[in-house]
């Protein structure tokens, strides 16, 4: 009987593999034809149609039989395990024989040859200015530039404007931080609401007055409290161009530590609010305060339909260089762009700050005299000792000449005779008196200057777009032969320094607990968005009143806004006051609680067999998350599932667009717990100890781990029950330098002063550790290569100079000092069926390195977890350093915002702090043979200070302010979780010339590993028994998306009237650029690449695409000939938004 069953299962499995192989052959054959135009032309149309029909038929069959295939796969796995078990020794050496759990035979990921060309071709174009070249070229010195301390002396001839007058746009603005020294609400109460109220009054008085605004979080809050009459006035000011909304994001986002998901989301939230409430579509970007600038933001603005942008905080030496070359205005092009599609015009402000003393011209002592808020008797004075004077008929001529001199000198740094002069500062124009002081004094100056022919000036108040419109007109008149007047610049503007050696690389890591919480929030919001829209469609179809009338959309909107608020450049950066950080954290935590309900109830509706039963349940009886976080500043803990002979139902959601095989771990009340698949098969589990303390095993909780096979964006239901007859597969433990206080049911071996190295392994890798539990070597089993990879921890102190490290600045006292422990730490080695790991317990870090026994993405890399606690330290920063044999020399690579890779060069001419860069999701080093990637689940600062090395700073505790306005150190440290993966890949076909290109790409495996890391599976327990009421599986997609296409979001669009939802969602897709020259076997994935093509009618199984139309990134613009799309086409690196309506 058993033999018969084995043959049946194996036969079924072989049948599935044959069918799938046929499908791949057909699919690959279909995709190969377009490579040759002649072949495509000669291919008979009838045969092509028949082939397409066969493909369609096979895909339908695969979709319909998805659950059957999954069940057979479960059976094969369990059967293969039982065969393995027969050959195991009774001792059960899990390190040697446990893994991997087999999946059906694996092919490499199918990459279309054309998809591999992009990475090999990009980087060959040559912009006029490449930032990597600039950093190599400039000396990074700091000579005294005279009145412009960081610049140089500017001269001009008086007759330069005789033929064409200087055209000056003075742009009143007020920079409102969405939290910094005060909370968002406190700033609004004390300052911002008065700025808006006075703006309405003062702009109404004169149509020549202008004002710009950026942060929609503040504007929307004010809008909700004003009357209709005031709203009508604001709309008229917007219509006649007196008031301009610039960028129009929810906040002015940070550009170093923010992930592109959140950058896009806050831009959509702000832009959509503007379009709905005031009918405005911003067209110019304005970013005066982020601490360094990323080309990712330039790309996102371009995709959103913006034509121009402005930036300010750039390294002072780079500003000086750009000023000398007159390249402060340029077209910013992405490094990877093969043409000019990504070009966006960018204006760089030339001087130290965006305040009035540093915006009228090079001499702040003079410019400060034209900040009329600083008139004698006021709250503020000029630090240069000369106060402003009110403009009178007696002094207007002399004051006008003084101001004109500054304008002319500033204009000499640019290529046209059109000049932008911002007029504002932080929270300016909140007082009625300031509006009068600034506007009336400037109006007198304007009137006089415009009336004097010898001044050769045309000056007025303007908006940013007024300036850019005039600039475009002037540039068109001056350019010859259609050649642009402005250069093309590629690269990024990190790391920022505002003076001396004061590099702002500290904030890349500051407050890492909240940077971790931000990424958790992004993952949960994305999951909630996807599940909610799919559930909404089902609720509309079946008329589920309780779901349709729920507050879920309100919760989603609030979560979007709270996440958006945290992208502010003093929030995610960790550069706000302690209580302001608590306010941000509380907002995120509150939204996480609400998102859990959205996810739980949406998933419950989708997995419910009879949808009409939904209305019979109360909201609290739905699914409950596996993890519970008790407060905004604590790490989450797993819930313990009480098991008995009555099954409990575990619902898993896979938030990725790929089918997924992953190890899932939950806590249960009994070691005899079983897990059953939807088909009723009992799965292999690993039972591990739950440690109450460092050496104490829990007697009430046990961890069970099993492999779940999950459909793309799908849900799957597993049963957990207690079976007295089962003999649990217990993990085995070896403890070094210590002993467990209570062994419980687990086999534990204590070792003192062991001489042999500690090793763990799976089918891909063997890891070697020293007696302290720190990794020393990686062995790749495919080729037997041994690579020294030393992992260690180290400390940075702060300099003994007057200026020290703080929330913004990293000013170390020299190279890092190795972390020393007084006595050998406790080391615990766990060996089991699903994973093996080495944990070591240091005074400030609980460090864990884990290998999963699975044939797939999770098995190919090393998981590293660090729980960091430096609350008892003084002026120290803790780093994790990975040192290897890789001959990377002075080159390394970091990602920008999780979107693209930026090559870096460690420069000996710069201090340590200048060679630290932001890492949002990954950093890597490489030589001709290997690439070593550190993938991260949180944003941190990273460097490569020696060849073969990656160093990441994990937390910072600093006792003093760094004199950048915050007025405090960083002392509110939390117990913080840092999660990483280390991926070692073989390189092939390396072209040394290509290594010089200013562009690089991760492999497909690296991309997918990063997605697995940042978008974990969501385990949810059903709160009450529903047994037969649940489906075994919910599979929304007809097939996984192509390997290189990521579903960024499926975001329900707001209704045009009211606060509710519409029928449409924003489908945001990103086609990733990748390097094909890395192995991609044994990934456990069945996806391929398709040259960026997705057939719309094949996207979903449970839903019909009613309409799909192209849109700009933030939904502001649609093509004039917008019509339904039947095929999505994405170029490499492209992020696109589509309006989709499902039913």
PDB file of N, CA, C and O in Angstrom, residues 4 122 148 207 401 404 432 454 491 494 544 571 627 647 776 804 811 899 941 944 950 954 970 993 1027 1103:
ATOM      1  N   UNK A   4       2.516   1.657  -3.324  1.00  0.00           N
ATOM      2  CA  UNK A   4       1.559   2.169  -4.302  1.00  0.00           C
ATOM      3  C   UNK A   4       1.377   3.670  -4.146  1.00  0.00           C
ATOM      4  O   UNK A   4       1.327   4.422  -5.116  1.00  0.00           O
ATOM      5  N   UNK A 122      24.153  49.930 -20.198  1.00  0.00           N
ATOM      6  CA  UNK A 122      24.011  51.193 -19.472  1.00  0.00           C
ATOM      7  C   UNK A 122      25.328  51.571 -18.810  1.00  0.00           C
ATOM      8  O   UNK A 122      26.137  50.721 -18.455  1.00  0.00           O
ATOM      9  N   UNK A 148      32.066  85.673   0.899  1.00  0.00           N
ATOM     10  CA  UNK A 148      31.460  84.342   0.698  1.00  0.00           C
ATOM     11  C   UNK A 148      32.498  83.332   1.189  1.00  0.00           C
ATOM     12  O   UNK A 148      33.353  82.888   0.456  1.00  0.00           O
ATOM     13  N   UNK A 207      -2.253  92.132  -6.081  1.00  0.00           N
ATOM     14  CA  UNK A 207      -2.123  90.979  -6.988  1.00  0.00           C
ATOM     15  C   UNK A 207      -0.679  90.720  -7.389  1.00  0.00           C
ATOM     16  O   UNK A 207      -0.363  89.675  -7.969  1.00  0.00           O
ATOM     17  N   UNK A 401      20.998 100.248  -4.728  1.00  0.00           N
ATOM     18  CA  UNK A 401      22.305  99.952  -5.341  1.00  0.00           C
ATOM     19  C   UNK A 401      23.017  98.826  -4.579  1.00  0.00           C
ATOM     20  O   UNK A 401      23.646  97.952  -5.179  1.00  0.00           O
ATOM     21  N   UNK A 404      21.242  95.598  -5.538  1.00  0.00           N
ATOM     22  CA  UNK A 404      21.513  95.263  -6.935  1.00  0.00           C
ATOM     23  C   UNK A 404      22.901  94.645  -7.090  1.00  0.00           C
ATOM     24  O   UNK A 404      23.094  93.710  -7.872  1.00  0.00           O
ATOM     25  N   UNK A 432       1.633  88.923  11.383  1.00  0.00           N
ATOM     26  CA  UNK A 432       1.086  89.932  10.473  1.00  0.00           C
ATOM     27  C   UNK A 432       2.124  91.009  10.192  1.00  0.00           C
ATOM     28  O   UNK A 432       2.289  91.467   9.059  1.00  0.00           O
ATOM     29  N   UNK A 454      19.060 103.035 -15.610  1.00  0.00           N
ATOM     30  CA  UNK A 454      20.480 102.710 -15.416  1.00  0.00           C
ATOM     31  C   UNK A 454      20.679 101.440 -14.587  1.00  0.00           C
ATOM     32  O   UNK A 454      21.755 100.851 -14.596  1.00  0.00           O
ATOM     33  N   UNK A 491      24.517  61.345 -11.210  1.00  0.00           N
ATOM     34  CA  UNK A 491      25.110  60.976  -9.925  1.00  0.00           C
ATOM     35  C   UNK A 491      24.268  61.495  -8.779  1.00  0.00           C
ATOM     36  O   UNK A 491      23.159  61.994  -8.972  1.00  0.00           O
ATOM     37  N   UNK A 494      25.620  62.946  -2.075  1.00  0.00           N
ATOM     38  CA  UNK A 494      25.950  62.498  -0.725  1.00  0.00           C
ATOM     39  C   UNK A 494      27.462  62.276  -0.673  1.00  0.00           C
ATOM     40  O   UNK A 494      28.073  61.963  -1.690  1.00  0.00           O
ATOM     41  N   UNK A 544     -21.452  42.860   0.756  1.00  0.00           N
ATOM     42  CA  UNK A 544     -21.137  42.624   2.165  1.00  0.00           C
ATOM     43  C   UNK A 544     -21.167  43.968   2.898  1.00  0.00           C
ATOM     44  O   UNK A 544     -20.199  44.736   2.874  1.00  0.00           O
ATOM     45  N   UNK A 571      12.421  63.439  10.703  1.00  0.00           N
ATOM     46  CA  UNK A 571      11.704  62.345  11.371  1.00  0.00           C
ATOM     47  C   UNK A 571      12.442  61.029  11.171  1.00  0.00           C
ATOM     48  O   UNK A 571      13.127  60.543  12.066  1.00  0.00           O
ATOM     49  N   UNK A 627       2.406  38.506  15.590  1.00  0.00           N
ATOM     50  CA  UNK A 627       3.278  39.356  16.403  1.00  0.00           C
ATOM     51  C   UNK A 627       2.466  40.445  17.096  1.00  0.00           C
ATOM     52  O   UNK A 627       1.548  41.016  16.507  1.00  0.00           O
ATOM     53  N   UNK A 647      -8.401  21.507  15.894  1.00  0.00           N
ATOM     54  CA  UNK A 647      -7.444  22.290  15.103  1.00  0.00           C
ATOM     55  C   UNK A 647      -7.659  23.795  15.213  1.00  0.00           C
ATOM     56  O   UNK A 647      -8.794  24.261  15.277  1.00  0.00           O
ATOM     57  N   UNK A 776      33.606  33.195  10.634  1.00  0.00           N
ATOM     58  CA  UNK A 776      34.967  33.349  10.139  1.00  0.00           C
ATOM     59  C   UNK A 776      35.123  32.966   8.667  1.00  0.00           C
ATOM     60  O   UNK A 776      36.027  33.454   7.989  1.00  0.00           O
ATOM     61  N   UNK A 804      31.453  67.908  18.322  1.00  0.00           N
ATOM     62  CA  UNK A 804      31.431  66.455  18.492  1.00  0.00           C
ATOM     63  C   UNK A 804      30.255  65.844  17.750  1.00  0.00           C
ATOM     64  O   UNK A 804      29.361  66.541  17.279  1.00  0.00           O
ATOM     65  N   UNK A 811      31.470  62.542  13.856  1.00  0.00           N
ATOM     66  CA  UNK A 811      32.818  63.078  14.020  1.00  0.00           C
ATOM     67  C   UNK A 811      33.593  62.128  14.927  1.00  0.00           C
ATOM     68  O   UNK A 811      33.727  62.366  16.136  1.00  0.00           O
ATOM     69  N   UNK A 899      16.015  51.791  -4.610  1.00  0.00           N
ATOM     70  CA  UNK A 899      15.627  51.871  -6.028  1.00  0.00           C
ATOM     71  C   UNK A 899      16.763  51.568  -6.988  1.00  0.00           C
ATOM     72  O   UNK A 899      16.589  50.874  -7.977  1.00  0.00           O
ATOM     73  N   UNK A 941      23.837  53.687   8.144  1.00  0.00           N
ATOM     74  CA  UNK A 941      25.023  54.198   7.475  1.00  0.00           C
ATOM     75  C   UNK A 941      26.011  53.074   7.212  1.00  0.00           C
ATOM     76  O   UNK A 941      26.211  52.193   8.052  1.00  0.00           O
ATOM     77  N   UNK A 944      33.057  51.239   3.428  1.00  0.00           N
ATOM     78  CA  UNK A 944      34.021  50.179   3.123  1.00  0.00           C
ATOM     79  C   UNK A 944      35.398  50.830   3.224  1.00  0.00           C
ATOM     80  O   UNK A 944      35.959  51.295   2.240  1.00  0.00           O
ATOM     81  N   UNK A 950      32.902  45.541   4.500  1.00  0.00           N
ATOM     82  CA  UNK A 950      31.658  46.311   4.610  1.00  0.00           C
ATOM     83  C   UNK A 950      31.428  46.560   6.090  1.00  0.00           C
ATOM     84  O   UNK A 950      31.472  45.629   6.894  1.00  0.00           O
ATOM     85  N   UNK A 954      25.232  50.477  13.526  1.00  0.00           N
ATOM     86  CA  UNK A 954      23.919  49.961  13.927  1.00  0.00           C
ATOM     87  C   UNK A 954      23.204  50.825  14.955  1.00  0.00           C
ATOM     88  O   UNK A 954      21.974  50.817  15.016  1.00  0.00           O
ATOM     89  N   UNK A 970      21.781  62.368  21.446  1.00  0.00           N
ATOM     90  CA  UNK A 970      20.931  61.210  21.149  1.00  0.00           C
ATOM     91  C   UNK A 970      21.070  60.255  22.324  1.00  0.00           C
ATOM     92  O   UNK A 970      22.007  59.464  22.391  1.00  0.00           O
ATOM     93  N   UNK A 993      36.650  46.942 -18.119  1.00  0.00           N
ATOM     94  CA  UNK A 993      36.277  48.291 -18.549  1.00  0.00           C
ATOM     95  C   UNK A 993      34.916  48.677 -17.973  1.00  0.00           C
ATOM     96  O   UNK A 993      34.684  49.822 -17.593  1.00  0.00           O
ATOM     97  N   UNK A1027     -13.407  26.166  10.872  1.00  0.00           N
ATOM     98  CA  UNK A1027     -13.185  24.900  10.156  1.00  0.00           C
ATOM     99  C   UNK A1027     -13.586  24.959   8.687  1.00  0.00           C
ATOM    100  O   UNK A1027     -12.910  25.548   7.875  1.00  0.00           O
ATOM    101  N   UNK A1103     -10.619  37.875 -10.452  1.00  0.00           N
ATOM    102  CA  UNK A1103     -11.168  39.180 -10.797  1.00  0.00           C
ATOM    103  C   UNK A1103     -11.037  39.418 -12.295  1.00  0.00           C
ATOM    104  O   UNK A1103     -10.173  38.840 -12.954  1.00  0.00           O
TER     105      UNK A1103
END
